[in-house]
XYZ file of C-alpha atoms in Angstrom:
526
model
C 130.376 67.245 11.774
C 131.873 64.384 13.810
C 135.330 63.228 12.842
C 135.356 59.851 11.154
C 136.906 56.809 12.793
C 139.640 55.064 10.838
C 141.711 52.062 11.918
C 144.890 50.310 10.855
C 144.707 46.608 10.077
C 147.446 44.027 9.698
C 145.610 41.120 8.053
C 148.005 38.214 8.508
C 147.857 34.652 7.271
C 148.368 33.393 10.854
C 147.345 36.339 13.055
C 145.775 39.752 12.563
C 146.136 42.947 14.581
C 143.901 46.037 14.704
C 145.184 49.423 15.884
C 143.894 52.963 16.260
C 145.508 56.283 17.150
C 144.173 57.340 20.558
C 143.603 60.800 22.034
C 147.257 60.977 23.078
C 148.218 60.496 19.408
C 149.768 57.131 20.153
C 149.014 53.830 18.453
C 146.743 51.673 20.577
C 146.152 48.020 19.733
C 142.515 46.968 19.951
C 141.942 43.901 22.114
C 139.537 41.229 20.932
C 136.768 39.604 22.969
C 139.313 37.396 24.758
C 141.411 40.430 25.699
C 144.174 39.467 23.257
C 146.010 41.938 21.042
C 146.335 39.569 18.121
C 143.538 37.490 16.636
C 144.437 34.145 15.020
C 143.340 34.035 11.377
C 141.149 30.962 11.816
C 137.528 29.956 11.353
C 135.934 26.785 12.733
C 132.512 25.181 12.636
C 130.838 22.835 15.093
C 127.208 21.926 14.494
C 125.401 25.217 13.940
C 128.102 27.243 15.673
C 130.795 29.294 13.957
C 134.008 30.224 15.774
C 136.555 32.934 14.979
C 140.050 33.783 16.112
C 141.329 32.128 19.294
C 138.174 30.051 19.775
C 138.550 28.692 16.257
C 142.245 27.951 16.753
C 141.471 25.914 19.873
C 139.277 23.673 17.693
C 142.268 22.281 15.787
C 142.963 19.773 18.558
C 139.545 18.105 18.550
C 138.015 19.265 15.266
C 140.825 19.951 12.839
C 138.681 18.753 9.935
C 136.247 21.606 10.631
C 138.900 24.317 11.041
C 139.748 26.734 8.215
C 143.188 28.372 8.095
C 145.565 29.897 5.558
C 142.782 31.542 3.559
C 144.391 34.991 3.299
C 147.224 33.795 1.074
C 144.726 31.893 -1.078
C 142.856 35.095 -2.002
C 143.472 35.908 -5.670
C 146.474 33.579 -5.854
C 144.999 30.446 -7.402
C 146.529 28.390 -4.583
C 144.343 25.413 -3.696
C 146.252 23.967 -0.752
C 146.231 24.776 2.946
C 147.915 23.516 6.093
C 147.928 19.743 6.459
C 145.500 18.416 9.025
C 142.959 21.198 8.635
C 139.797 21.307 6.535
C 140.453 19.877 3.094
C 140.438 22.021 -0.048
C 138.659 20.782 -3.164
C 139.763 21.122 -6.782
C 137.980 24.472 -7.102
C 139.862 25.958 -4.165
C 137.083 25.830 -1.582
C 137.388 24.465 1.955
C 135.318 21.337 2.613
C 134.309 21.583 6.272
C 132.872 18.523 8.001
C 130.808 19.437 11.052
C 128.975 17.152 13.492
C 127.394 14.156 11.816
C 127.524 14.018 8.032
C 126.960 17.722 7.441
C 129.412 19.272 4.973
C 129.923 23.029 4.448
C 131.764 24.374 1.451
C 133.553 27.688 2.185
C 135.626 29.561 -0.390
C 138.679 31.570 0.623
C 136.712 34.740 -0.183
C 133.808 33.681 2.038
C 136.195 32.779 4.866
C 137.909 36.166 4.583
C 134.568 38.010 4.544
C 133.405 36.217 7.703
C 136.733 36.801 9.441
C 137.190 40.476 8.478
C 133.566 41.110 9.408
C 134.328 39.849 12.906
C 137.444 42.065 13.098
C 135.340 45.069 12.129
C 132.764 44.194 14.794
C 135.570 43.827 17.366
C 136.905 47.288 16.523
C 133.450 48.861 16.666
C 132.724 47.282 20.045
C 136.051 48.569 21.354
C 135.650 52.202 20.248
C 131.878 52.279 20.696
C 131.030 53.580 17.230
C 131.058 52.558 13.589
C 134.357 52.174 11.758
C 134.362 54.423 8.682
C 137.447 53.028 6.983
C 140.793 51.300 7.336
C 144.351 51.342 6.063
C 145.281 47.715 5.453
C 148.703 46.156 4.978
C 149.519 43.262 2.674
C 152.846 41.509 2.002
C 155.227 43.169 -0.429
C 155.070 40.081 -2.657
C 151.298 40.231 -3.129
C 150.254 40.565 -6.769
C 147.696 43.056 -8.073
C 145.163 40.209 -8.212
C 145.784 39.318 -4.568
C 145.425 42.944 -3.491
C 142.182 43.230 -5.419
C 140.889 40.016 -3.838
C 141.680 41.272 -0.333
C 139.932 44.548 -1.151
C 136.855 42.705 -2.412
C 136.683 40.609 0.774
C 136.923 43.718 2.950
C 134.209 45.464 0.922
C 131.851 42.492 1.302
C 132.635 42.471 5.033
C 131.502 46.085 5.309
C 134.989 47.495 5.884
C 135.850 50.388 3.556
C 139.519 50.509 2.594
C 141.192 53.912 2.470
C 144.532 52.544 1.322
C 146.236 49.213 0.809
C 149.920 49.513 1.687
C 152.724 47.014 1.930
C 153.804 45.634 5.280
C 157.399 46.942 5.050
C 156.131 50.427 4.163
C 153.822 50.394 7.184
C 156.675 49.181 9.406
C 158.970 51.920 8.090
C 156.277 54.499 8.844
C 155.898 53.261 12.420
C 159.663 53.347 12.934
C 159.674 56.973 11.727
C 161.973 56.320 8.795
C 160.385 59.044 6.646
C 160.932 61.682 9.345
C 164.714 61.289 9.487
C 166.642 64.492 8.860
C 168.947 62.837 6.331
C 168.744 60.258 3.571
C 168.822 56.712 4.873
C 168.853 53.111 3.710
C 167.016 50.614 5.881
C 166.334 46.883 5.782
C 162.978 45.709 7.131
C 163.154 42.142 8.455
C 159.637 40.809 9.012
C 159.456 37.280 10.415
C 155.883 36.048 10.690
C 154.101 32.779 11.181
C 154.545 31.425 7.651
C 157.734 33.071 6.384
C 160.286 35.859 6.536
C 160.364 38.912 4.278
C 163.398 41.141 3.813
C 162.851 44.518 2.151
C 165.441 47.184 1.352
C 163.984 50.679 1.723
C 165.391 54.082 0.760
C 164.125 57.165 2.632
C 164.546 60.816 1.701
C 162.557 64.002 1.977
C 159.672 62.441 3.892
C 159.207 59.625 1.375
C 160.118 55.958 1.569
C 160.584 53.636 -1.384
C 160.924 49.871 -1.576
C 164.052 49.070 -3.556
C 164.358 45.280 -3.357
C 162.713 42.324 -1.639
C 163.504 38.714 -0.791
C 161.432 36.040 0.934
C 161.985 32.677 2.531
C 159.427 30.301 3.975
C 162.127 28.258 5.705
C 162.353 30.745 8.584
C 159.068 31.457 10.348
C 157.183 31.236 13.587
C 156.025 27.788 12.495
C 159.626 26.690 11.893
C 160.666 27.820 15.369
C 157.652 26.050 16.863
C 158.716 22.885 15.056
C 162.139 23.075 16.718
C 160.472 23.105 20.127
C 157.937 20.428 19.177
C 160.691 18.032 18.128
C 162.721 18.773 21.247
C 159.875 18.105 23.678
C 158.567 15.150 21.624
C 161.989 13.510 21.905
C 161.978 14.138 25.655
C 158.504 12.587 25.982
C 159.595 9.591 23.901
C 162.649 9.005 26.088
C 160.489 9.094 29.219
C 157.487 7.071 28.019
C 158.399 5.385 24.732
C 155.520 7.139 22.923
C 156.117 8.976 19.640
C 154.099 12.187 19.828
C 154.938 13.014 16.217
C 153.105 9.893 15.050
C 149.878 11.075 16.687
C 148.408 14.042 14.794
C 146.194 15.151 17.665
C 149.007 14.942 20.217
C 151.331 16.869 17.951
C 148.741 19.643 17.532
C 148.327 19.875 21.316
C 152.085 20.136 21.784
C 152.389 22.703 18.984
C 149.828 24.962 20.641
C 151.665 24.690 23.961
C 155.112 25.571 22.577
C 153.835 28.878 21.165
C 153.611 30.199 24.736
C 157.031 28.703 25.507
C 158.576 30.510 22.545
C 157.046 33.850 23.535
C 158.320 33.508 27.097
C 161.867 32.756 25.915
C 162.036 36.165 24.222
C 162.044 37.840 27.650
C 163.110 35.151 30.128
C 166.136 32.900 30.572
C 163.949 29.786 30.593
C 160.347 28.844 29.924
C 158.015 25.963 30.853
C 155.945 23.748 28.562
C 153.024 21.779 29.962
C 150.341 19.732 28.198
C 147.567 17.873 29.979
C 147.067 14.333 28.660
C 149.533 14.771 25.813
C 149.492 11.141 24.638
C 148.543 7.763 26.104
C 146.683 9.531 28.905
C 149.991 10.921 30.214
C 150.560 14.553 31.151
C 153.700 16.344 30.071
C 155.618 19.045 31.919
C 159.090 20.307 31.146
C 161.113 23.456 30.540
C 163.851 24.714 28.270
C 166.517 27.383 28.683
C 167.001 30.147 26.160
C 170.593 28.964 25.658
C 169.391 25.494 24.682
C 166.744 26.969 22.391
C 169.397 29.137 20.736
C 171.541 26.081 20.025
C 168.593 24.170 18.560
C 167.627 27.098 16.309
C 171.111 27.899 15.016
C 170.627 26.125 11.679
C 167.111 27.501 11.182
C 168.353 31.043 10.621
C 170.666 30.316 7.666
C 167.924 30.876 5.016
C 167.087 34.248 6.612
C 170.722 35.295 6.383
C 170.680 34.270 2.709
C 167.493 36.287 2.122
C 169.140 39.398 3.592
C 172.123 38.899 1.291
C 169.827 38.399 -1.721
C 167.830 41.552 -0.996
C 170.975 43.658 -0.583
C 172.468 42.248 -3.786
C 169.272 43.007 -5.717
C 169.359 46.600 -4.420
C 173.049 46.993 -5.213
C 174.068 47.626 -1.606
C 176.613 46.129 0.743
C 175.852 45.716 4.483
C 177.937 48.817 5.277
C 175.554 50.985 3.254
C 172.608 50.158 5.552
C 171.836 52.711 8.270
C 169.096 50.827 10.121
C 167.619 47.349 10.375
C 163.944 47.430 11.383
C 162.559 44.280 12.979
C 158.890 43.300 12.960
C 156.735 40.181 13.061
C 156.055 37.976 16.066
C 158.947 35.572 15.468
C 161.429 38.461 15.232
C 161.242 38.814 19.020
C 163.427 35.690 19.359
C 166.743 36.982 20.702
C 168.912 34.483 18.844
C 167.288 35.539 15.575
C 167.952 39.195 16.363
C 171.604 38.456 17.042
C 171.892 36.480 13.811
C 170.519 39.430 11.826
C 172.700 41.972 13.652
C 175.807 39.895 12.906
C 175.267 40.460 9.171
C 175.885 44.205 9.502
C 178.734 46.351 10.863
C 178.544 47.791 14.375
C 177.521 51.194 13.038
C 174.208 49.829 11.697
C 171.377 50.384 14.150
C 169.238 47.258 14.696
C 165.855 48.356 16.064
C 162.970 46.580 17.792
C 161.496 49.628 19.569
C 158.559 50.663 17.355
C 155.831 49.008 19.444
C 155.346 47.034 22.633
C 155.296 43.840 20.577
C 156.915 43.320 17.200
C 153.773 41.709 15.764
C 151.990 45.043 16.398
C 154.373 47.227 14.367
C 152.621 46.921 10.998
C 149.133 47.568 12.399
C 150.426 50.593 14.311
C 151.993 51.985 11.135
C 148.698 51.531 9.311
C 146.867 53.279 12.159
C 149.234 56.247 11.949
C 148.549 56.573 8.229
C 144.807 56.224 8.856
C 144.977 59.051 11.399
C 146.683 61.304 8.858
C 143.932 60.550 6.368
C 141.278 61.311 8.973
C 142.874 64.700 9.634
C 143.359 65.438 5.935
C 147.146 65.475 6.290
C 147.852 62.656 3.846
C 147.019 62.145 0.209
C 143.796 60.375 -0.627
C 143.842 56.982 -2.350
C 145.318 55.576 -4.450
C 148.484 57.200 -3.097
C 150.623 54.854 -1.036
C 153.255 55.079 1.669
C 156.021 54.508 -0.848
C 157.210 56.213 -4.011
C 159.065 55.557 -7.249
C 162.807 55.967 -7.128
C 165.767 57.059 -9.201
C 167.571 54.047 -10.574
C 170.807 56.030 -10.981
C 172.322 58.993 -9.155
C 172.146 62.480 -10.674
C 174.777 65.106 -9.946
C 177.641 67.285 -11.129
C 180.109 66.032 -13.712
C 183.555 67.384 -12.839
C 185.442 65.422 -15.459
C 185.258 62.477 -17.803
C 185.473 60.020 -14.886
C 184.632 62.247 -11.955
C 181.126 62.832 -10.616
C 179.637 64.212 -7.401
C 176.152 62.693 -6.831
C 173.605 65.210 -5.565
C 170.459 63.117 -5.844
C 171.474 59.615 -4.760
C 170.557 56.358 -6.380
C 167.165 55.146 -5.115
C 166.115 58.645 -4.042
C 162.282 58.530 -3.671
C 160.447 60.802 -6.119
C 159.707 63.661 -6.129
C 163.147 64.642 -4.830
C 164.962 67.952 -4.366
C 168.527 68.775 -3.351
C 170.881 71.734 -3.685
C 174.648 72.113 -3.601
C 177.030 75.098 -3.495
C 179.727 75.089 -6.175
C 182.895 77.170 -5.728
C 184.107 79.112 -8.776
C 187.691 79.746 -9.890
C 189.088 83.134 -8.928
C 188.350 85.991 -11.357
C 185.838 83.824 -13.217
C 182.866 85.823 -14.552
C 181.035 82.800 -15.953
C 179.788 79.677 -14.259
C 179.706 76.383 -16.115
C 177.673 73.508 -14.655
C 177.502 70.039 -16.203
C 174.763 67.706 -14.956
C 175.101 63.968 -15.473
C 173.524 60.671 -14.618
C 175.928 58.286 -12.914
C 176.735 54.604 -12.942
C 178.450 52.364 -10.438
C 182.220 52.261 -10.611
C 182.999 48.566 -10.338
C 186.717 48.983 -9.685
C 187.301 46.737 -6.639
C 190.274 48.834 -5.523
C 187.930 51.751 -4.942
C 185.774 49.582 -2.676
C 188.903 48.615 -0.726
C 189.855 52.272 -0.381
C 186.399 53.015 0.992
C 186.723 50.235 3.569
C 190.127 51.600 4.655
C 188.859 55.160 5.054
C 189.582 55.178 8.797
C 193.282 54.625 8.070
C 193.499 57.551 5.622
C 194.720 60.991 6.588
C 192.397 63.985 6.728
C 193.464 65.211 3.276
C 192.810 61.822 1.650
C 189.441 61.533 3.404
C 188.437 64.988 2.216
C 189.238 64.010 -1.365
C 187.298 60.770 -1.021
C 184.284 62.638 0.345
C 184.460 65.327 -2.337
C 184.534 62.759 -5.126
C 182.797 59.559 -3.967
C 184.454 56.705 -5.826
C 181.406 54.471 -6.154
C 179.977 56.368 -9.161
C 181.202 57.926 -12.387
C 179.327 59.936 -15.030
C 177.455 57.738 -17.500
C 175.345 60.217 -19.478
C 175.410 63.997 -19.814
C 171.942 65.393 -19.096
C 172.440 69.170 -19.290
C 175.047 71.925 -19.525
C 174.305 75.309 -17.948
C 176.301 78.503 -18.524
C 175.540 81.479 -16.252
C 176.963 84.860 -17.304
C 177.736 86.592 -14.005
C 178.974 89.942 -15.378
C 181.566 90.114 -12.609
C 183.643 87.560 -10.695
C 181.754 85.636 -7.994
C 182.799 83.188 -5.298
C 180.207 80.510 -5.907
C 176.826 79.544 -7.337
C 174.037 77.484 -5.805
C 172.766 74.623 -7.965
C 169.306 73.234 -7.179
C 168.098 69.862 -8.467
C 164.469 68.754 -8.588
C 163.105 65.538 -10.111
C 159.305 65.390 -10.321
C 157.269 62.209 -9.972
C 157.139 62.013 -13.798
C 160.980 61.970 -13.789
C 161.365 65.458 -15.252
C 164.624 66.963 -14.010
C 164.853 70.708 -13.368
C 168.284 72.208 -12.598
C 168.740 75.862 -11.620
C 172.108 77.596 -11.056
C 171.886 80.865 -9.074
C 174.492 83.419 -8.021
C 173.207 84.345 -4.523
C 174.464 87.968 -4.429
C 173.171 89.219 -7.769
C 170.283 86.762 -7.997
C 171.161 85.914 -11.579
C 170.128 82.395 -12.556
C 169.778 79.945 -15.406
C 167.501 76.901 -15.595
C 167.449 73.712 -17.631
C 164.507 71.285 -17.805
C 165.366 67.739 -18.847
C 162.714 65.045 -19.350
C 164.896 61.962 -19.043
C 164.094 58.252 -19.007
C 165.160 56.735 -15.696
C 166.070 53.077 -16.220
């Protein structure tokens, strides 16, 4: 029986990307009919013709009133507005498209998505030369259940079977290999796309990743960066010719399309050109801008993104020093000044990564493709399992005293989770006593200062700080275990396991004799 063909799909509000795992087990982005790796999320109509992707996007200069955009975010959301200057949206949330003459076509967001996804499916099938049997699709972390269902319905009507619907930060974390790290880690996914920026705090442990907190801003986006360039070049054109490009909708759209290429070039070159034939008043425009100048112009644009990072960390209960990695994705995240602004929010020890794919707007699709390949090979759970898990809201560990606790399973550990620790016993002790507790944050600011000054402490003080982490103290006793050893022993091994239903199992074992005792605690994790 032939192996089925599954793809990964990043269905964006501005651009979409399709990927597949090739014979070399590497993610390969599928090029569309124009040879491009990303397909603009646009539809356009002219007479009896229907355009998709890049061809549709080119229509916004001459036929903006017949161009449909922004329909993904309208699915299941009740939103009845789209980008200004494009096809109008009526009171019932349908696009009113005016084609040649007086012909009017009414297209709902669902119908637009079905037509568009159907074309993506056809593109993938033409590329691989066979039918596509299913896809793993990514949606924003802020999508509601209704929006997810609406996207699923559009894909079904387009003939694309969905294997899983995952969140974009989970797919990005998968592509960056966060779940395969040998130790527990906290990461921040910064995804800057065409219409906004999403910041997601993720905890990874034991092959699982879990989304802990999320923040979003629409003030920082690819569109916002384009606007910076549009205003810069419009001012230059006005100084040279006395014509206000921003007062001419068609001229502004032509300039906006041109600066997208300028912005992309600036991510890898010290300067970039911008040229538009017959920009306004029959006059051509040609200029260039240095990356340094672009950085200066964009400086104020990044402030809301910095605030979103702070908000996400605060919601997760972390400080920047607790973050191990920052994972960048989204087309606008390739801007070097933006990357530096994000890196400046974290200490030098935090790894800021942009190495998961050739282009940052391909990361999410590649992560979806990797998950799709696992499903095809039967190595991943079938739907409705996702790439992320539930987490512990509080740490669980050993209570050593009324105010002393050693966390074993950390806060935000993805479930199910398992850890073990070796506990030394007092000399000549023939019984082992183990107290298991749930912890809470210790809000004493002096302890936070001590943690920051750890490098200045001596080895003895550091050892004490590591043995009893000051950030948590016991909040609730969960279990007490007493193991009768019969004879003195040096230590016992204590194993912790929390199942997906939040049932805690603790087992204390003396490794020489094999004697053990177990406690099972069904506890409510708040």
